[in-house]
mmCIF file of C-alpha atoms in Angstrom:
data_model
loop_
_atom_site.group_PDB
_atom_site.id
_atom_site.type_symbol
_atom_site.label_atom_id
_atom_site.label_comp_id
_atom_site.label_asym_id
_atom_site.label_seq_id
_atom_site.Cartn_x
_atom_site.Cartn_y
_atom_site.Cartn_z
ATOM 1 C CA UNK A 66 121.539 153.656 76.234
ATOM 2 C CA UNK A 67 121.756 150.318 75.415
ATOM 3 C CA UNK A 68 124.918 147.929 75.006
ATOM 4 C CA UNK A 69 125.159 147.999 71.508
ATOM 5 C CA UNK A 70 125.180 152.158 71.176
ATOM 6 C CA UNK A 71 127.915 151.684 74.276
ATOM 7 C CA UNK A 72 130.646 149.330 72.274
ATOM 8 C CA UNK A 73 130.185 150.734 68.925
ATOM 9 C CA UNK A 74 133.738 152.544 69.093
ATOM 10 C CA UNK A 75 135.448 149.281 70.606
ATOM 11 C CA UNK A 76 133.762 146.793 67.683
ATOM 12 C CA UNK A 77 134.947 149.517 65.120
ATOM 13 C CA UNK A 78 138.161 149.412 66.557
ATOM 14 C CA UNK A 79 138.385 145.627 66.230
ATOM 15 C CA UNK A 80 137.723 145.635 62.993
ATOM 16 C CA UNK A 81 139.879 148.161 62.080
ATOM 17 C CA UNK A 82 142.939 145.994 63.635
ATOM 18 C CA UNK A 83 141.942 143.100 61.618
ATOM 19 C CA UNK A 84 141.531 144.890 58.296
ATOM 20 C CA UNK A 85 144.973 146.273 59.185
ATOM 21 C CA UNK A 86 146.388 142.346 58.683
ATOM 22 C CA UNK A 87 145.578 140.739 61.910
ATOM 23 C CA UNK A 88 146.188 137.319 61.083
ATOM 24 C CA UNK A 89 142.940 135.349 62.828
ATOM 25 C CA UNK A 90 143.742 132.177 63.135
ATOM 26 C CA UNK A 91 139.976 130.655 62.560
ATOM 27 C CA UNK A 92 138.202 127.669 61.856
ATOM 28 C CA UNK A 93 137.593 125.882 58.608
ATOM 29 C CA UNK A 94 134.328 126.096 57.590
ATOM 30 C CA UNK A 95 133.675 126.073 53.868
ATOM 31 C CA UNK A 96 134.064 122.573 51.409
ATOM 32 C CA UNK A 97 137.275 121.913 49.946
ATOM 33 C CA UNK A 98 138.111 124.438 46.851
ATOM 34 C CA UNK A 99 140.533 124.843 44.323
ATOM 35 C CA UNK A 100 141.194 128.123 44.899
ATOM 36 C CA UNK A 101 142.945 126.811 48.141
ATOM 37 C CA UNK A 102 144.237 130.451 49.251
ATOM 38 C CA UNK A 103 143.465 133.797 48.380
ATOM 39 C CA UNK A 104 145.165 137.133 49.256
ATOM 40 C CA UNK A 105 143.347 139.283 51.641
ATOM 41 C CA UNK A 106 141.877 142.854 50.863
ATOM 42 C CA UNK A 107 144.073 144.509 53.174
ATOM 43 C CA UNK A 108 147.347 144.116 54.820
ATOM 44 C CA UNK A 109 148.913 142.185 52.322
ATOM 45 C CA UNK A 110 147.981 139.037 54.161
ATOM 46 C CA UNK A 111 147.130 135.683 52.671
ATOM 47 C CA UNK A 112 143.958 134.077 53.794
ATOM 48 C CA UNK A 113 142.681 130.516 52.890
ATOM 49 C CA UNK A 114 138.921 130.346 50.856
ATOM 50 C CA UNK A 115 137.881 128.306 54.390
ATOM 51 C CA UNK A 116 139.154 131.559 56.624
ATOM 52 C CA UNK A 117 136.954 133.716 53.908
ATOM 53 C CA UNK A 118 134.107 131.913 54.175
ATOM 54 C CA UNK A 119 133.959 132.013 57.292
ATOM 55 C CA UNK A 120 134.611 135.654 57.975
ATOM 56 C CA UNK A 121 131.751 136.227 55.150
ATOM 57 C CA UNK A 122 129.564 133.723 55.259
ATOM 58 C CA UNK A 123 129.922 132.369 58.905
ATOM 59 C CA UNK A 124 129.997 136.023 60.223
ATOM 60 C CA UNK A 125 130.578 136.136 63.887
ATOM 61 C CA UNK A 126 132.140 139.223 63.934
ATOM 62 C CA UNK A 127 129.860 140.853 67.295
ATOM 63 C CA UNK A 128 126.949 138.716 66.374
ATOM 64 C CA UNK A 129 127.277 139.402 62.872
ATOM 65 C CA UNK A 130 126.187 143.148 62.610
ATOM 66 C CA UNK A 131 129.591 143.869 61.489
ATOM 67 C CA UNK A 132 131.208 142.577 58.384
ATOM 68 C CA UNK A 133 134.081 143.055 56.377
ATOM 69 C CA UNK A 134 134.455 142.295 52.563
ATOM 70 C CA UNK A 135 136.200 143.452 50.084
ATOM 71 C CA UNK A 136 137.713 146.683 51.006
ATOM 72 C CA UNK A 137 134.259 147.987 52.995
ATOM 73 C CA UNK A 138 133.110 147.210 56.695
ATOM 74 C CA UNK A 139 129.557 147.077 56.854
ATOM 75 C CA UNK A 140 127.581 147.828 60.135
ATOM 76 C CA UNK A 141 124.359 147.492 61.333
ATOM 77 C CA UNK A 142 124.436 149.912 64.304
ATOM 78 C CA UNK A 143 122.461 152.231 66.204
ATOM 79 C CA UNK A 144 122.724 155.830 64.692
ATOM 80 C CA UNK A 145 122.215 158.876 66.120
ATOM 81 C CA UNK A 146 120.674 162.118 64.984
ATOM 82 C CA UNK A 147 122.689 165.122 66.134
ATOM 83 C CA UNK A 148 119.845 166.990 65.742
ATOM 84 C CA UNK A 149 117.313 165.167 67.471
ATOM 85 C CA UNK A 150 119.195 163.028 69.568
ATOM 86 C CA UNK A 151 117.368 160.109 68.660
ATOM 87 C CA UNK A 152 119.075 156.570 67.819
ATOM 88 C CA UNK A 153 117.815 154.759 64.759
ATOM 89 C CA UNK A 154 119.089 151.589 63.001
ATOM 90 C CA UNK A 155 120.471 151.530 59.857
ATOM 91 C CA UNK A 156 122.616 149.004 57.458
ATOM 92 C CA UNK A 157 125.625 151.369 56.503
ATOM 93 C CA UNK A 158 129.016 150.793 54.863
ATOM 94 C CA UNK A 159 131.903 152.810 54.675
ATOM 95 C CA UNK A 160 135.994 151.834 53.350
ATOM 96 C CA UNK A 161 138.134 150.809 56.071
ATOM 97 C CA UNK A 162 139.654 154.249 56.976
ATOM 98 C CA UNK A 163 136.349 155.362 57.508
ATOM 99 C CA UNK A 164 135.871 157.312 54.232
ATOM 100 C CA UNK A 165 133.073 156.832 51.238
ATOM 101 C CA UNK A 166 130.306 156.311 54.021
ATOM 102 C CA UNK A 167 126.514 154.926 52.682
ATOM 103 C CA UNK A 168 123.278 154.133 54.317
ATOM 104 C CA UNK A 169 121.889 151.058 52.266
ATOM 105 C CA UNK A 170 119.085 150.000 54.324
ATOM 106 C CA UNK A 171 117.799 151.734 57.298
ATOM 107 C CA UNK A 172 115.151 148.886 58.762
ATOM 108 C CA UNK A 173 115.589 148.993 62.315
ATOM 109 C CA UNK A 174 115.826 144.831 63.161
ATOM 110 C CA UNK A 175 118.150 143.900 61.165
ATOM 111 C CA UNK A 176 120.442 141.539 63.150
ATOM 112 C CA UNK A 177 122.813 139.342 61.157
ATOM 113 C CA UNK A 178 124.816 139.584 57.938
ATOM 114 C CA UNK A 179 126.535 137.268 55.470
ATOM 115 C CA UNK A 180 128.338 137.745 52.251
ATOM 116 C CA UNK A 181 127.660 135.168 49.514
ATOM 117 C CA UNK A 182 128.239 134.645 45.842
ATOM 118 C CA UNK A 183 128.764 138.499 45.454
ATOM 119 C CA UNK A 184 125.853 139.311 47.161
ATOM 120 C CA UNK A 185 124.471 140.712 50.530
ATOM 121 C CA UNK A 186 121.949 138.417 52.815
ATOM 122 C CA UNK A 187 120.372 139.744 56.508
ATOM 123 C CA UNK A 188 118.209 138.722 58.756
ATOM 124 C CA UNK A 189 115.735 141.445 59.302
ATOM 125 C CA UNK A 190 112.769 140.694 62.017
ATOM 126 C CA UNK A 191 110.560 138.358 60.171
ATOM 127 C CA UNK A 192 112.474 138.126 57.185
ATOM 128 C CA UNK A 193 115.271 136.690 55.359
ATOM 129 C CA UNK A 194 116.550 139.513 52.306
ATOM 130 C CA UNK A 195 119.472 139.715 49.836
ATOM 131 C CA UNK A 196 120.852 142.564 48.095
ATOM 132 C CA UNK A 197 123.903 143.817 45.860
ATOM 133 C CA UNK A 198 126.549 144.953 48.147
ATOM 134 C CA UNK A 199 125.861 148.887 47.648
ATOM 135 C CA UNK A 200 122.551 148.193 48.004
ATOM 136 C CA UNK A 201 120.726 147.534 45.373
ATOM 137 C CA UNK A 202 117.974 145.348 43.910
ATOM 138 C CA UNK A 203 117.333 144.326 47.925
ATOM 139 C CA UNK A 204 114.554 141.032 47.495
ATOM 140 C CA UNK A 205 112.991 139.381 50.376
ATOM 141 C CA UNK A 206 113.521 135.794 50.056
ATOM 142 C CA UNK A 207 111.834 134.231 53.087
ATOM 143 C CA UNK A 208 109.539 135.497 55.276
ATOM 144 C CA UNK A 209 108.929 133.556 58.904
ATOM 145 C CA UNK A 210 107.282 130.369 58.668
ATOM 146 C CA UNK A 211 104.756 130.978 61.014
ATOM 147 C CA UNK A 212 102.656 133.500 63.007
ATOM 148 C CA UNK A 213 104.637 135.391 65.898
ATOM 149 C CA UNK A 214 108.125 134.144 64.804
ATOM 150 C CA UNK A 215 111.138 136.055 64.367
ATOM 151 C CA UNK A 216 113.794 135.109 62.643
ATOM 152 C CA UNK A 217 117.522 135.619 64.465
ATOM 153 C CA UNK A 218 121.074 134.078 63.470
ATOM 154 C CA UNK A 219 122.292 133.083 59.614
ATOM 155 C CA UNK A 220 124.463 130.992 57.933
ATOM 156 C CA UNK A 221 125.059 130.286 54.217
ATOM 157 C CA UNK A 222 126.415 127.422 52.377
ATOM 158 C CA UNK A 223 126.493 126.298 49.187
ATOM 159 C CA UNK A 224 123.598 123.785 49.727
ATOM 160 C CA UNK A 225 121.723 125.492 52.603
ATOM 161 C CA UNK A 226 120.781 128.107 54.996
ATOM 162 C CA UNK A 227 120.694 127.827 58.362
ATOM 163 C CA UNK A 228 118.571 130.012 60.493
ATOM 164 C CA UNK A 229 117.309 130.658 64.267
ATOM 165 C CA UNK A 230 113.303 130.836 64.263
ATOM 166 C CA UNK A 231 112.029 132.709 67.863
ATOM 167 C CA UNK A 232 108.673 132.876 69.447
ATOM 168 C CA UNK A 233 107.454 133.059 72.921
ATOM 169 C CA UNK A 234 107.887 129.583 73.579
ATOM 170 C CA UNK A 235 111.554 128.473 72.573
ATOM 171 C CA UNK A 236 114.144 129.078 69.985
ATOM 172 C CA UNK A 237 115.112 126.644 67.383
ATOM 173 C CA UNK A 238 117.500 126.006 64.940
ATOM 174 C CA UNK A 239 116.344 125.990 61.038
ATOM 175 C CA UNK A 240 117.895 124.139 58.113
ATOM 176 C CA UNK A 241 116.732 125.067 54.621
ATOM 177 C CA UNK A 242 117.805 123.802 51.584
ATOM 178 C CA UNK A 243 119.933 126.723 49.557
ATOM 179 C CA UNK A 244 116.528 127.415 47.233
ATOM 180 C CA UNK A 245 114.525 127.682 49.921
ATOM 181 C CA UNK A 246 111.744 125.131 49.612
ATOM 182 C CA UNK A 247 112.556 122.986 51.851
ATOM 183 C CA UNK A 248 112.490 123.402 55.918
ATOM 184 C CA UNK A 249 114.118 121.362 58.495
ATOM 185 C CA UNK A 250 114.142 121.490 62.213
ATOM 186 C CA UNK A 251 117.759 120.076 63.494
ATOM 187 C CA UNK A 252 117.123 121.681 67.202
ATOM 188 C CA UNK A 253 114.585 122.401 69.147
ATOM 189 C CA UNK A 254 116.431 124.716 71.383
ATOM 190 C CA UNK A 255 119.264 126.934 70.344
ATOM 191 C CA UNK A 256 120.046 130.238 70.954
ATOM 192 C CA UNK A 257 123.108 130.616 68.957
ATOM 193 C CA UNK A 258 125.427 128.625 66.899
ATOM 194 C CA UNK A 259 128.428 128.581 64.779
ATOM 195 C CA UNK A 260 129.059 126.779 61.790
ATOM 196 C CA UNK A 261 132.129 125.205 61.319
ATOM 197 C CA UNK A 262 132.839 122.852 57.916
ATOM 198 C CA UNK A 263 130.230 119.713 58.426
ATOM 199 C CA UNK A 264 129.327 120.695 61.826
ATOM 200 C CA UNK A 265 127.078 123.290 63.714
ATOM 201 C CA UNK A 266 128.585 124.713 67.420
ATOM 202 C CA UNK A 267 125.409 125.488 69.186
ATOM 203 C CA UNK A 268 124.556 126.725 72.735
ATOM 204 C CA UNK A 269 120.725 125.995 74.266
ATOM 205 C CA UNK A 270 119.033 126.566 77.458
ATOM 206 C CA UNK A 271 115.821 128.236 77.933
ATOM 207 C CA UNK A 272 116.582 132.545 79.377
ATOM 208 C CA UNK A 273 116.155 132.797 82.998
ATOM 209 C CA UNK A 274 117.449 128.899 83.628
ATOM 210 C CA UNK A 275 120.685 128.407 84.703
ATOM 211 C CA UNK A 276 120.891 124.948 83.056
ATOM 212 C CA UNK A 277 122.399 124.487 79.737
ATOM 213 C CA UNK A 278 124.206 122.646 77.358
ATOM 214 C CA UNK A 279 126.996 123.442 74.554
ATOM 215 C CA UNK A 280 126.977 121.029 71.852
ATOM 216 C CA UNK A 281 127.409 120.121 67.909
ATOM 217 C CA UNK A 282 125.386 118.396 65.523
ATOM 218 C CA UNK A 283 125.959 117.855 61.736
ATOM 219 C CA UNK A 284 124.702 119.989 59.362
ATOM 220 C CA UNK A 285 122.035 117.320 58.132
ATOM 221 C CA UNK A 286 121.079 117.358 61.666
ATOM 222 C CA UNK A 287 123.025 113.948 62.625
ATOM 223 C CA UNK A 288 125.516 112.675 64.748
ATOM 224 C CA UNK A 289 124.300 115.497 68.185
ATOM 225 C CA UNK A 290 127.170 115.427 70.539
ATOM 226 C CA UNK A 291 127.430 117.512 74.127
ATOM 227 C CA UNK A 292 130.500 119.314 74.635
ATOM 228 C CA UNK A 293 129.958 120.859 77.982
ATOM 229 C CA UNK A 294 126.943 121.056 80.834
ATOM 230 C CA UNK A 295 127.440 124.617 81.044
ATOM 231 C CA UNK A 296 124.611 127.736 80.492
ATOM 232 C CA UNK A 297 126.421 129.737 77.981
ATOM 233 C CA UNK A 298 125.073 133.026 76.518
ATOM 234 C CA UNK A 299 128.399 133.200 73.655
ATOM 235 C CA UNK A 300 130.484 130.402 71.772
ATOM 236 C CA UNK A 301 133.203 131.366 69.647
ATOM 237 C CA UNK A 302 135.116 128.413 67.045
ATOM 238 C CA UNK A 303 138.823 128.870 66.273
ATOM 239 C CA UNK A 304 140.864 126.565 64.720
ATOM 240 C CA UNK A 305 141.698 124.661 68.124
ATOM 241 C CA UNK A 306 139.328 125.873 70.694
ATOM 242 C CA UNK A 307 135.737 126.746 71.481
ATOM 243 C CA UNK A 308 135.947 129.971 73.427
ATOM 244 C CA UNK A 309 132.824 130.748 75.968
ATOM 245 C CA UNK A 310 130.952 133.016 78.105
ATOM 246 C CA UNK A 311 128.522 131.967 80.461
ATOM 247 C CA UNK A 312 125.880 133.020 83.650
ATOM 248 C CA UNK A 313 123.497 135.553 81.817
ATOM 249 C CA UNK A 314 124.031 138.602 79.908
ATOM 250 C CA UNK A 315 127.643 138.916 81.123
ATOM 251 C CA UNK A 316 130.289 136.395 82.215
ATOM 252 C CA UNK A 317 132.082 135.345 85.036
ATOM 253 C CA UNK A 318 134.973 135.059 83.025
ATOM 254 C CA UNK A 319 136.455 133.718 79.817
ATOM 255 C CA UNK A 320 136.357 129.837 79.119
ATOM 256 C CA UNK A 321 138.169 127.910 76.823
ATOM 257 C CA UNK A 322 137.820 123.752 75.924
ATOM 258 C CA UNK A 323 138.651 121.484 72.806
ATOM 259 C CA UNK A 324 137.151 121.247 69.767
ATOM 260 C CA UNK A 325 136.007 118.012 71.385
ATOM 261 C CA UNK A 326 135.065 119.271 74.678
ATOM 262 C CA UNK A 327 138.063 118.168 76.879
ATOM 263 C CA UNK A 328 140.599 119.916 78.631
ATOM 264 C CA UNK A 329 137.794 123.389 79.659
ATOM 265 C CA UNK A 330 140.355 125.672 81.367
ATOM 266 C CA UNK A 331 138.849 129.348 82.865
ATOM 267 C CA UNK A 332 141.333 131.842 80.964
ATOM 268 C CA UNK A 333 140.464 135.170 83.140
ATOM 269 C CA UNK A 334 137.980 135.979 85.662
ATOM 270 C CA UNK A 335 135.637 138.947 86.011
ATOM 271 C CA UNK A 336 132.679 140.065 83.912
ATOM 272 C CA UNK A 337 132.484 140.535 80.083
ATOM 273 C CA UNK A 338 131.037 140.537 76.842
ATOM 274 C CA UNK A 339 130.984 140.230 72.990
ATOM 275 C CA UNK A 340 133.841 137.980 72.709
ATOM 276 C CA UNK A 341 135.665 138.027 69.421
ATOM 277 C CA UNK A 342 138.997 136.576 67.931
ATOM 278 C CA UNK A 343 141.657 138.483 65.812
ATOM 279 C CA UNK A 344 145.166 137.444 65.696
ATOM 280 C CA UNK A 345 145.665 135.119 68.269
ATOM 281 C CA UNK A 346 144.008 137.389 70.457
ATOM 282 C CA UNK A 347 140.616 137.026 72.238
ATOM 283 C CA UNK A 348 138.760 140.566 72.576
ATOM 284 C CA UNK A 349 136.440 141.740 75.028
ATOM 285 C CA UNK A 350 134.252 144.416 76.271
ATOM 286 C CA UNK A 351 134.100 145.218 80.066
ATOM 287 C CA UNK A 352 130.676 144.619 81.547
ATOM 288 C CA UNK A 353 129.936 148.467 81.901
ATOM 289 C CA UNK A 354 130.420 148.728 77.998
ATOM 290 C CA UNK A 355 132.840 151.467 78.295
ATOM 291 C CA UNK A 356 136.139 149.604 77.897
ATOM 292 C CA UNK A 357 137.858 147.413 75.738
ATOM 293 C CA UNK A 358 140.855 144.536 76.612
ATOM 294 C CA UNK A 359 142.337 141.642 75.397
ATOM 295 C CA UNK A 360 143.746 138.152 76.131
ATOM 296 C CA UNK A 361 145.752 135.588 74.496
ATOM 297 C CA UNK A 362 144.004 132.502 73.302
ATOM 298 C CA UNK A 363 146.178 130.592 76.381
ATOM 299 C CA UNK A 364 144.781 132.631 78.869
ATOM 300 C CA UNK A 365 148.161 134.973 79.261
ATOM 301 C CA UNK A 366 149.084 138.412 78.367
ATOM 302 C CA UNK A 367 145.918 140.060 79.438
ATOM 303 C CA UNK A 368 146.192 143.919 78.646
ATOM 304 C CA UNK A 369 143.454 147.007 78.759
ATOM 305 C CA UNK A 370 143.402 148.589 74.994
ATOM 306 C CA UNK A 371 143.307 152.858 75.363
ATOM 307 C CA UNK A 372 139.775 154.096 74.271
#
């Protein structure tokens, strides 16, 4: 059973507490619009366009297989057969209490999803699709630019779309322009990133090596800056911190620096994964996969949640 059929009912669970009003406090990361605040689907809270766009189109939510807009959560989960047994993949949707549940794509890849101008886009093994939100009229809009590479990571704007392109040999990071006819490298090696406003929070180091680097560039690919010489396999942007996890496929702990990279400060020790941010609250998954706790963004307050 893999990780991601093991923390299914904790991710729900998250985003159940933050349809519920959790209050994120996240990073800006759209241009300046009139519409300066909006009011949220649910909870009655009041969200900013920059916190939307971010929660749509900058989706970090568990490596952006989960996603939450307007009244739905969509998922992108393994399923499993009762009658068989068997796990499968599937795109599904479903309201917030659970109810009105759909299966709108059931590729088996698919590995990242955004939400923009009204419509669905995800990253599906060699290809980049978009589709109307309950599925509909799905088009392919880019397939992989070259032979043996897969695409991984996404991130919409109004001008561009930034991608991860993987192959055997490295992992790099992918600017197009918003048509799609033009293709930019900005890094060579990447193996995540976040987009916040003008600038792009990445993480590199090639798997296996315990050397590393977390950095940000501009999104015209200017202006590279190192944050921290650390391997780290998870970045998260808030509003006042980059959060991280490093040494391999779980942590040793919970980091926590700048925006700049000053002031890194170890929040918890002990071994986790899939890092998110609701509330003031960091979130985490033990290393077994089998329970869920949390942590304030100061490092205090740290508290098992019941399964």
């Amino acid at each position: 059973m893999t990780l991601l059929r093991r923390i299914f009912p904790f991710c729900l669970a998250l985003l159940l507490l933050c349809a519920a009003g959790c209050d994120g406090r996240t990073a800006e990361s759209a241009p300046d619009r009139s519409d300066a605040a909006s009011e949220a689907e649910s909870g009655g809270q009041t969200e900013t366009a920059a916190q939307r766009e971010l929660r749509l189109g900058g989706n970090q939510q568990v490596g952006g297989r989960f996603l939450d807009a307007d009244g739905y959560i969509y998922t992108s989960f393994h399923v499993r057969d009762p009658k068989t047994d068997i796990f499968t993949d599937a795109l599904t949707r479903c309201r917030s209490d659970g109810s009105d549940k759909q299966t709108l794509f059931d590729r088996d890849d698919l590995t990242r999803m955004n939400m923009a101008d009204g419509k669905l886009y995800g990253i599906s093994g060699r290809e980049l699709f978009c589709m109307d939100p309950d599925g509909g009229n799905r088009t392919v809009l880019l397939g992989a630019a070259y032979e043996g590479c897969f695409l991984f990571g996404l991130s919409i704007t109004e001008d561009a779309v930034f991608v991860l392109e993987s192959d055997d040999d490295t992992q790099r990071l992918v600017r197009y322009t918003r048509e799609l006819k033009e293709r930019k490298v900005l890094l060579e090696d990447c193996r995540g990133f976040q987009r916040v406003g003008d600038r792009l929070y990445y993480y590199d180091g090639l798997i296996g090596d315990d050397e590393g680097t977390i950095g940000s560039i501009r999104t015209d690919g200017t202006d590279r800056q190192t944050l921290a010489g650390v391997k780290a396999y998870q970045i998260l942007v808030t509003e006042n911190y980059v959060f991280y996890l490093t040494n391999g496929t779980f942590s040793d702990g919970i980091w926590r620096m700048d925006r700049d990279g000053k002031n890194p400060k170890k929040l918890i020790n002990g071994t986790c994964g899939e890092l998110n941010a609701f509330g003031g609250w960091l979130y985490a998954v033990t290393s077994d996969g089998q329970n869920l706790f949390r942590v304030r963004e100061d490092g205090s307050g740290t508290e098992a949640l019941p399964p």
